[in-house]
Amino acid sequence: MSTPEATAPGSAPALSRIPRPSTALLTDKYELTMLEAALGNGTANRRCVFEVFTRRLPAGRRYGVLAGTGRLLESLEDFRFGPAELDWLAAEGVVDDTTLDFLAGYRFTGSITGYAEGEAFFPQSPVLVVEGTFAEAVLLETLALSILNHDSAVASAASRMTSAAVNRPCLEMGSRRAHEQAAVAAARAAAVAGFAGTSNLEAGRRYGIPTIGTAAHAFTLLHDDEEAAFAAQVAAAGPGTTLLVDTYDVRAGVERAVAAAGTGLGAVRLDSGDLGVLAQEVRAQLDDLGARGTRIVVTSDLDEYAIAALAAAPVDSYGVGTSVVTGSGAPTCGMVYKLVAREGRSGEMEPVAKTSRAKAGTGGRKAAARRLGPDGRAVEEVLVTGTDAEVCAWVSQEDSLRALQAPLVVDGVVDPAWTGKEGLLRATERHRASRDELPRGARRLSADEAAVPTVTLHLGG
Amino acid sequence: MSTPEATAPGSAPALSRIPRPSTALLTDKYELTMLEAALGNGTANRRCVFEVFTRRLPAGRRYGVLAGTGRLLESLEDFRFGPAELDWLAAEGVVDDTTLDFLAGYRFTGSITGYAEGEAFFPQSPVLVVEGTFAEAVLLETLALSILNHDSAVASAASRMTSAAVNRPCLEMGSRRAHEQAAVAAARAAAVAGFAGTSNLEAGRRYGIPTIGTAAHAFTLLHDDEEAAFAAQVAAAGPGTTLLVDTYDVRAGVERAVAAAGTGLGAVRLDSGDLGVLAQEVRAQLDDLGARGTRIVVTSDLDEYAIAALAAAPVDSYGVGTSVVTGSGAPTCGMVYKLVAREGRSGEMEPVAKTSRAKAGTGGRKAAARRLGPDGRAVEEVLVTGTDAEVCAWVSQEDSLRALQAPLVVDGVVDPAWTGKEGLLRATERHRASRDELPRGARRLSADEAAVPTVTLHLGG
């Protein structure tokens, strides 16, 4: 089995100037009440293994894209119960004094392994594995799921869009359709899946994503006529700018745009109407005017299907808003955070799982690998349970497997290579490689089953 | 015409202990590039009116619920370009030095009126009206839309759920399916629409929403058997706690729950399976065991339809996760921020609107009122354009209208009555009253048109 890519020497994320409040109360209350009860009877110190996975992909989707790992690791460093948090918990009587004392000193000292950010995942893929005492691991459930479910939903949709766009750039413009902080995370998740830029300035500042955007209809309407608006924009931004030409009449708008900027006009943007037909007309008009190098940017409720439908139209880039930030029909992933093994009365680790009729689980920590066929493409997601020795022995016999889990946090120390701007670049690279490795049919947009089956092997007893 | 409810004497929101970073870069780049161009030719100082409205409700929905106004006003106070923001904009060359100077001194000094938070809205309802110079008003587009689109999507879905639940409490438990900060806002928006509690601790701290939750399956699995888990929870939380009984076998779980807590057990939670049938069985079992006062809480992928389907089941409260935080199929509203009037060359205010084929708008500032029938129920959303004098004269002739717009910000000063915990309570009250005023059929869950038509009257010329 080949090993996951080696950890590059990391630099700390460049977030020092952005205020970073505690993330500790971004948590469901029951994590604290469970902690209190477990501190009460001593089970809080039992070693535990929690796994994050999804039971199924959204209907019709062929793969998911893991995103948010870097953000989770950054947030983990801010997961601290300071005086403001403790005072509020005390005043509300959420937990007892013993628990407050524990929280005051809380630092996650366990280990986290996971799929590399950007990796494709399938049902049951253990994309994150958290190991530590019950007390330290149970508190991370909500934060881990919030970040991974949101960011992976966006990246999973975004990957279908960049796939449909082939080599044309996709630009993320959906901030206005998302919670204001979720918008920043969505821009980042879209970048993981290959989006080339974002309209969101904070995403530019925080993650180094190229920012894009020039003007809205309001700018044209502000002026007494379109000529004055275009002249003002070209004066400020130069002829290489993008002029929005559909405020009044598109044909007249294109003519005025070229008149204002000359044939070196950077681009025109179309934000309404039948974009395929319009793009053809505008391309012909631009060429007739001698503006052969002027590009055409289309926006207006695009999704992966609309992008695919424009493949034959003379479009140079796609601005995508609502559909990417809302996951194009699947606004969250169904990832869960489940206890799969814990120290028992004997002191040995034991697999555990819910066993009642619905939502039954598979106990035991799972090692994960992707089996590749002779052509280097994925054929199977392989999950293996067993003792460490059994898993090692089994793995050494196989050479068609690519291991999927890598260390992210070791004894409480976050590997900075997964965080910040560097982490994002790495995730983008990983996604590109992971998607290229999927079976050819995986990129079809039509509804179908997961692109590869997930197989679970139970070694030993 | 009756006037909107008088502004209560306000107290500042109790957020002083929570770090509040600048919100100024939660903005699309084009707002800054438009500002730069408008500063360049002097149009930046033109008086402008921007309206926020949606062109249509999500398919089949009968009304929307405005939420987020309080959060927007709080965020407006933090919309400041400090050294960190300005340095980054300068380093990236986003705008020129003149624009940076303007941003350094930026304070919104205009006025904002809007529908009261919690109010029902319909297509074209001008839920927010921002008046000021182009320079100061254009910058708020993304922040305003992000907050209102997200929060209103959640509140609009949540209102259908509390409506379907009739008098049974709905509890918000969806944090893990939403971006970690969006989760806090979602808990707040659900509370606007009548949810009685949230699992999210930060929402409890920030907004005073009651927090709920006791234990997950992990807590039962942590222990060597279910008896030990229940004993630990009852020891910590008392017999009034809620025990999760579906980890292994529900019937055995209920028996052990009553054995652990006695017949005074507060509640049992069912998180899987056929909830309607299970609830019947569990109710009968609890009653047989003498635990007649023990309540039944159901969770597990509930939405408004599932809640309605459980109306006849012996369920005491509904825990709702994914569907409420993701807007139950409509994860964002389609609200837009459109320039509808601006000072022209002459110095007079002039209506403006996009006029090309698609997305054409209606120019001019709109006054809004809800026309009520003889039974006090809404029959029409009335929007009126005209001069102030014309609108006043028209309004004075009518006594069946309830005015919908109230001042939120006057000359740059936020009315604190709309913000913080007080603002949330007010919004919750407003929603209750607004929904009660809708036509009876408005609360049906089946797909249909908007509950009342929107009528636009153009007075005068």
CSV table of C-alpha atoms in Angstrom, one decimal, chain B residues 56-320:
chain,number,residue,atom,x,y,z
B,56,ARG,CA,-40.9,35.2,-5.8
B,57,LEU,CA,-41.4,32.9,-2.9
B,58,PRO,CA,-39.9,29.4,-3.0
B,59,ALA,CA,-42.0,27.1,-5.1
B,60,GLY,CA,-45.3,26.3,-3.4
B,61,ARG,CA,-44.7,28.5,-0.3
B,62,ARG,CA,-47.5,30.8,0.7
B,63,TYR,CA,-45.6,33.4,2.7
B,64,GLY,CA,-42.1,34.2,3.8
B,65,VAL,CA,-41.0,35.4,7.2
B,66,LEU,CA,-38.6,38.2,7.6
B,67,ALA,CA,-35.8,37.5,10.0
B,68,GLY,CA,-32.3,38.9,10.5
B,69,THR,CA,-33.1,42.5,10.9
B,70,GLY,CA,-31.8,42.7,14.4
B,71,ARG,CA,-28.6,40.9,13.4
B,72,LEU,CA,-28.2,43.3,10.5
B,73,LEU,CA,-28.5,46.3,12.7
B,74,GLU,CA,-25.9,44.9,15.1
B,75,SER,CA,-23.6,44.1,12.2
B,76,LEU,CA,-24.0,47.6,10.9
B,77,GLU,CA,-22.4,49.0,14.0
B,78,ASP,CA,-19.4,46.9,13.3
B,79,PHE,CA,-19.2,47.8,9.6
B,80,ARG,CA,-15.9,49.8,10.0
B,81,PHE,CA,-12.8,49.7,7.9
B,82,GLY,CA,-10.0,49.6,10.4
B,83,PRO,CA,-6.2,49.4,9.8
B,84,ALA,CA,-6.3,45.7,9.2
B,85,GLU,CA,-9.0,46.0,6.5
B,86,LEU,CA,-7.5,49.0,4.9
B,87,ASP,CA,-3.9,47.6,4.8
B,88,TRP,CA,-5.2,44.5,3.1
B,89,LEU,CA,-7.2,46.5,0.5
B,90,ALA,CA,-4.2,48.6,-0.1
B,91,ALA,CA,-1.8,45.7,-0.4
B,92,GLU,CA,-4.1,44.0,-2.9
B,93,GLY,CA,-4.7,47.1,-4.9
B,94,VAL,CA,-8.5,46.6,-4.6
B,95,VAL,CA,-9.2,50.4,-4.7
B,96,ASP,CA,-7.2,53.6,-5.0
B,97,ASP,CA,-6.0,55.9,-2.2
B,98,THR,CA,-9.0,58.3,-2.5
B,99,THR,CA,-11.3,55.4,-1.9
B,100,LEU,CA,-9.2,54.1,1.0
B,101,ASP,CA,-9.5,57.5,2.6
B,102,PHE,CA,-13.2,57.4,2.2
B,103,LEU,CA,-13.4,53.9,3.7
B,104,ALA,CA,-11.3,54.9,6.7
B,105,GLY,CA,-13.9,57.5,7.7
B,106,TYR,CA,-16.9,55.4,6.7
B,107,ARG,CA,-19.9,55.5,8.9
B,108,PHE,CA,-23.4,54.9,7.6
B,109,THR,CA,-25.2,58.2,8.2
B,110,GLY,CA,-28.3,57.5,6.2
B,111,SER,CA,-31.7,56.0,7.1
B,112,ILE,CA,-33.1,52.5,7.0
B,113,THR,CA,-36.7,51.6,7.3
B,114,GLY,CA,-38.2,48.2,7.0
B,115,TYR,CA,-40.8,45.6,7.9
B,116,ALA,CA,-40.6,44.6,11.5
B,117,GLU,CA,-38.6,41.5,12.1
B,118,GLY,CA,-40.9,38.5,12.2
B,119,GLU,CA,-43.4,40.0,9.7
B,120,ALA,CA,-44.8,37.9,6.9
B,121,PHE,CA,-43.7,39.0,3.4
B,122,PHE,CA,-44.7,38.3,-0.2
B,123,PRO,CA,-43.2,38.8,-3.6
B,124,GLN,CA,-42.1,42.5,-4.1
B,125,SER,CA,-42.6,43.4,-0.4
B,126,PRO,CA,-40.0,46.1,0.3
B,127,VAL,CA,-38.7,44.5,3.5
B,128,LEU,CA,-35.8,46.9,3.8
B,129,VAL,CA,-35.3,50.4,2.4
B,130,VAL,CA,-31.9,52.0,2.6
B,131,GLU,CA,-31.5,55.7,1.9
B,132,GLY,CA,-28.3,57.6,1.8
B,133,THR,CA,-25.6,58.6,-0.7
B,134,PHE,CA,-24.7,56.0,-3.2
B,135,ALA,CA,-21.3,55.7,-1.5
B,136,GLU,CA,-22.7,54.9,1.9
B,137,ALA,CA,-25.6,52.7,0.7
B,138,VAL,CA,-24.0,50.6,-2.0
B,139,LEU,CA,-21.5,49.2,0.5
B,140,LEU,CA,-24.2,47.5,2.5
B,141,GLU,CA,-25.6,45.3,-0.2
B,142,THR,CA,-23.8,42.0,0.6
B,143,LEU,CA,-24.1,42.2,4.3
B,144,ALA,CA,-27.8,43.1,4.2
B,145,LEU,CA,-28.6,40.3,1.8
B,146,SER,CA,-26.4,37.7,3.5
B,147,ILE,CA,-28.1,38.2,6.8
B,148,LEU,CA,-31.7,38.6,5.6
B,149,ASN,CA,-31.6,35.8,3.0
B,150,HIS,CA,-30.2,33.3,5.4
B,151,ASP,CA,-32.2,34.2,8.5
B,152,SER,CA,-35.5,34.6,6.5
B,153,ALA,CA,-35.0,31.2,4.8
B,154,VAL,CA,-34.7,29.5,8.2
B,155,ALA,CA,-37.6,31.5,9.8
B,156,SER,CA,-39.8,30.8,6.8
B,157,ALA,CA,-39.3,27.1,7.1
B,158,ALA,CA,-39.5,27.2,10.9
B,159,SER,CA,-42.9,29.0,10.8
B,160,ARG,CA,-44.4,26.1,8.8
B,161,MET,CA,-43.1,23.7,11.4
B,162,THR,CA,-44.4,25.5,14.4
B,163,SER,CA,-47.7,25.9,12.5
B,164,ALA,CA,-47.8,22.1,11.9
B,165,ALA,CA,-46.9,21.4,15.5
B,166,VAL,CA,-49.8,23.5,16.7
B,167,ASN,CA,-49.3,23.7,20.5
B,168,ARG,CA,-46.5,21.2,20.9
B,169,PRO,CA,-43.1,22.8,21.3
B,170,CYS,CA,-40.5,22.7,18.5
B,171,LEU,CA,-36.9,22.5,19.5
B,172,GLU,CA,-34.0,23.5,17.2
B,173,MET,CA,-31.2,20.9,17.1
B,174,GLY,CA,-29.6,21.5,13.7
B,175,SER,CA,-26.3,23.2,14.5
B,176,ARG,CA,-24.4,20.2,13.2
B,177,ARG,CA,-25.9,20.6,9.8
B,178,ALA,CA,-25.0,24.2,9.4
B,179,HIS,CA,-21.9,26.4,9.2
B,180,GLU,CA,-20.9,26.9,12.9
B,181,GLN,CA,-21.8,30.6,12.9
B,182,ALA,CA,-24.8,30.2,10.7
B,183,ALA,CA,-26.0,27.7,13.3
B,184,VAL,CA,-26.2,30.4,15.9
B,185,ALA,CA,-28.2,32.6,13.5
B,186,ALA,CA,-30.4,29.7,12.6
B,187,ALA,CA,-31.3,29.1,16.2
B,188,ARG,CA,-32.3,32.8,16.5
B,189,ALA,CA,-34.3,32.7,13.3
B,190,ALA,CA,-36.1,29.6,14.4
B,191,ALA,CA,-37.0,31.3,17.7
B,192,VAL,CA,-38.4,34.2,15.7
B,193,ALA,CA,-40.8,31.7,14.1
B,194,GLY,CA,-41.8,30.2,17.5
B,195,PHE,CA,-39.3,27.5,18.3
B,196,ALA,CA,-39.2,27.1,22.0
B,197,GLY,CA,-35.5,26.2,22.5
B,198,THR,CA,-32.2,25.3,20.8
B,199,SER,CA,-29.4,22.9,21.4
B,200,ASN,CA,-26.9,25.6,20.5
B,201,LEU,CA,-25.1,27.1,23.6
B,202,GLU,CA,-23.9,30.2,21.8
B,203,ALA,CA,-27.4,31.0,20.8
B,204,GLY,CA,-28.4,30.7,24.4
B,205,ARG,CA,-25.6,33.0,25.5
B,206,ARG,CA,-26.0,35.6,22.7
B,207,TYR,CA,-29.8,35.8,22.4
B,208,GLY,CA,-31.1,34.3,25.6
B,209,ILE,CA,-32.9,31.4,23.9
B,210,PRO,CA,-33.6,28.5,26.3
B,211,THR,CA,-31.1,25.7,25.6
B,212,ILE,CA,-32.0,22.0,25.6
B,213,GLY,CA,-30.4,18.6,25.3
B,214,THR,CA,-29.3,15.8,27.5
B,215,ALA,CA,-27.4,12.9,25.9
B,216,ALA,CA,-26.5,11.1,22.6
B,217,HIS,CA,-26.2,7.5,21.8
B,218,ALA,CA,-22.5,7.9,22.4
B,219,PHE,CA,-23.2,8.3,26.1
B,220,THR,CA,-25.0,5.0,26.3
B,221,LEU,CA,-22.4,3.3,24.3
B,222,LEU,CA,-19.6,4.7,26.5
B,223,HIS,CA,-21.0,2.5,29.3
B,224,ASP,CA,-20.8,-1.2,29.6
B,225,ASP,CA,-24.6,-1.4,29.5
B,226,GLU,CA,-27.6,0.8,29.2
B,227,GLU,CA,-28.4,0.5,32.9
B,228,ALA,CA,-25.1,2.1,33.9
B,229,ALA,CA,-25.6,4.9,31.4
B,230,PHE,CA,-29.1,5.7,32.6
B,231,ALA,CA,-28.0,5.6,36.2
B,232,ALA,CA,-25.1,8.0,35.5
B,233,GLN,CA,-27.4,10.5,33.7
B,234,VAL,CA,-30.1,10.4,36.4
B,235,ALA,CA,-27.4,10.8,39.1
B,236,ALA,CA,-26.1,13.9,37.4
B,237,ALA,CA,-29.3,15.5,36.0
B,238,GLY,CA,-32.0,14.1,38.3
B,239,PRO,CA,-35.1,12.1,37.3
B,240,GLY,CA,-36.6,15.0,35.4
B,241,THR,CA,-34.0,14.4,32.6
B,242,THR,CA,-34.7,13.1,29.1
B,243,LEU,CA,-33.3,9.6,28.5
B,244,LEU,CA,-32.5,8.4,25.0
B,245,VAL,CA,-34.0,4.9,24.7
B,246,ASP,CA,-33.3,3.7,21.2
B,247,THR,CA,-29.7,2.7,21.4
B,248,TYR,CA,-30.3,-1.1,21.7
B,249,ASP,CA,-34.0,-2.2,22.0
B,250,VAL,CA,-36.6,0.5,22.6
B,251,ARG,CA,-38.9,-1.6,24.8
B,252,ALA,CA,-36.0,-2.7,27.0
B,253,GLY,CA,-34.7,0.9,27.0
B,254,VAL,CA,-38.0,2.3,28.2
B,255,GLU,CA,-38.2,-0.3,31.0
B,256,ARG,CA,-34.6,0.5,32.1
B,257,ALA,CA,-35.3,4.2,31.9
B,258,VAL,CA,-38.2,4.0,34.3
B,259,ALA,CA,-36.3,1.7,36.5
B,260,ALA,CA,-33.4,4.2,36.6
B,261,ALA,CA,-35.4,7.4,37.2
B,262,GLY,CA,-38.7,6.1,38.6
B,263,THR,CA,-42.1,7.0,37.4
B,264,GLY,CA,-41.2,10.7,37.7
B,265,LEU,CA,-38.9,10.4,34.7
B,266,GLY,CA,-39.1,13.6,32.7
B,267,ALA,CA,-39.0,12.3,29.2
B,268,VAL,CA,-37.8,9.7,26.8
B,269,ARG,CA,-36.4,10.5,23.4
B,270,LEU,CA,-36.9,8.5,20.2
B,271,ASP,CA,-34.4,9.2,17.5
B,272,SER,CA,-35.0,6.5,14.9
B,273,GLY,CA,-37.5,4.2,13.4
B,274,ASP,CA,-41.2,4.7,12.6
B,275,LEU,CA,-41.8,7.5,15.1
B,276,GLY,CA,-45.6,7.4,14.9
B,277,VAL,CA,-45.9,3.7,15.7
B,278,LEU,CA,-43.1,3.8,18.2
B,279,ALA,CA,-44.6,6.7,20.1
B,280,GLN,CA,-47.9,4.8,20.4
B,281,GLU,CA,-46.1,1.8,21.8
B,282,VAL,CA,-43.9,3.7,24.1
B,283,ARG,CA,-46.8,5.8,25.4
B,284,ALA,CA,-48.7,2.6,26.3
B,285,GLN,CA,-45.6,1.1,27.9
B,286,LEU,CA,-44.9,4.2,30.0
B,287,ASP,CA,-48.5,4.3,31.1
B,288,ASP,CA,-48.4,0.6,32.0
B,289,LEU,CA,-45.3,1.3,34.0
B,290,GLY,CA,-47.0,4.1,35.9
B,291,ALA,CA,-45.0,6.8,34.2
B,292,ARG,CA,-48.0,8.7,33.0
B,293,GLY,CA,-46.3,12.1,33.3
B,294,THR,CA,-43.2,11.1,31.3
B,295,ARG,CA,-43.1,12.9,28.0
B,296,ILE,CA,-42.1,11.7,24.6
B,297,VAL,CA,-39.7,13.7,22.6
B,298,VAL,CA,-39.1,12.7,18.9
B,299,THR,CA,-36.2,13.6,16.7
B,300,SER,CA,-34.7,12.1,13.5
B,301,ASP,CA,-35.0,14.1,10.3
B,302,LEU,CA,-38.3,15.8,11.1
B,303,ASP,CA,-39.6,18.5,8.8
B,304,GLU,CA,-43.0,20.2,8.6
B,305,TYR,CA,-44.6,17.3,6.8
B,306,ALA,CA,-43.3,14.7,9.3
B,307,ILE,CA,-44.5,16.9,12.1
B,308,ALA,CA,-48.0,17.2,10.6
B,309,ALA,CA,-48.0,13.4,10.1
B,310,LEU,CA,-47.4,12.9,13.8
B,311,ALA,CA,-50.3,15.1,14.9
B,312,ALA,CA,-52.3,12.1,16.1
B,313,ALA,CA,-49.4,10.4,17.8
B,314,PRO,CA,-48.8,10.8,21.5
B,315,VAL,CA,-45.8,13.0,21.0
B,316,ASP,CA,-45.0,15.9,23.4
B,317,SER,CA,-42.3,17.8,21.5
B,318,TYR,CA,-40.4,17.8,18.3
B,319,GLY,CA,-36.6,18.1,17.9
B,320,VAL,CA,-35.9,19.4,14.5
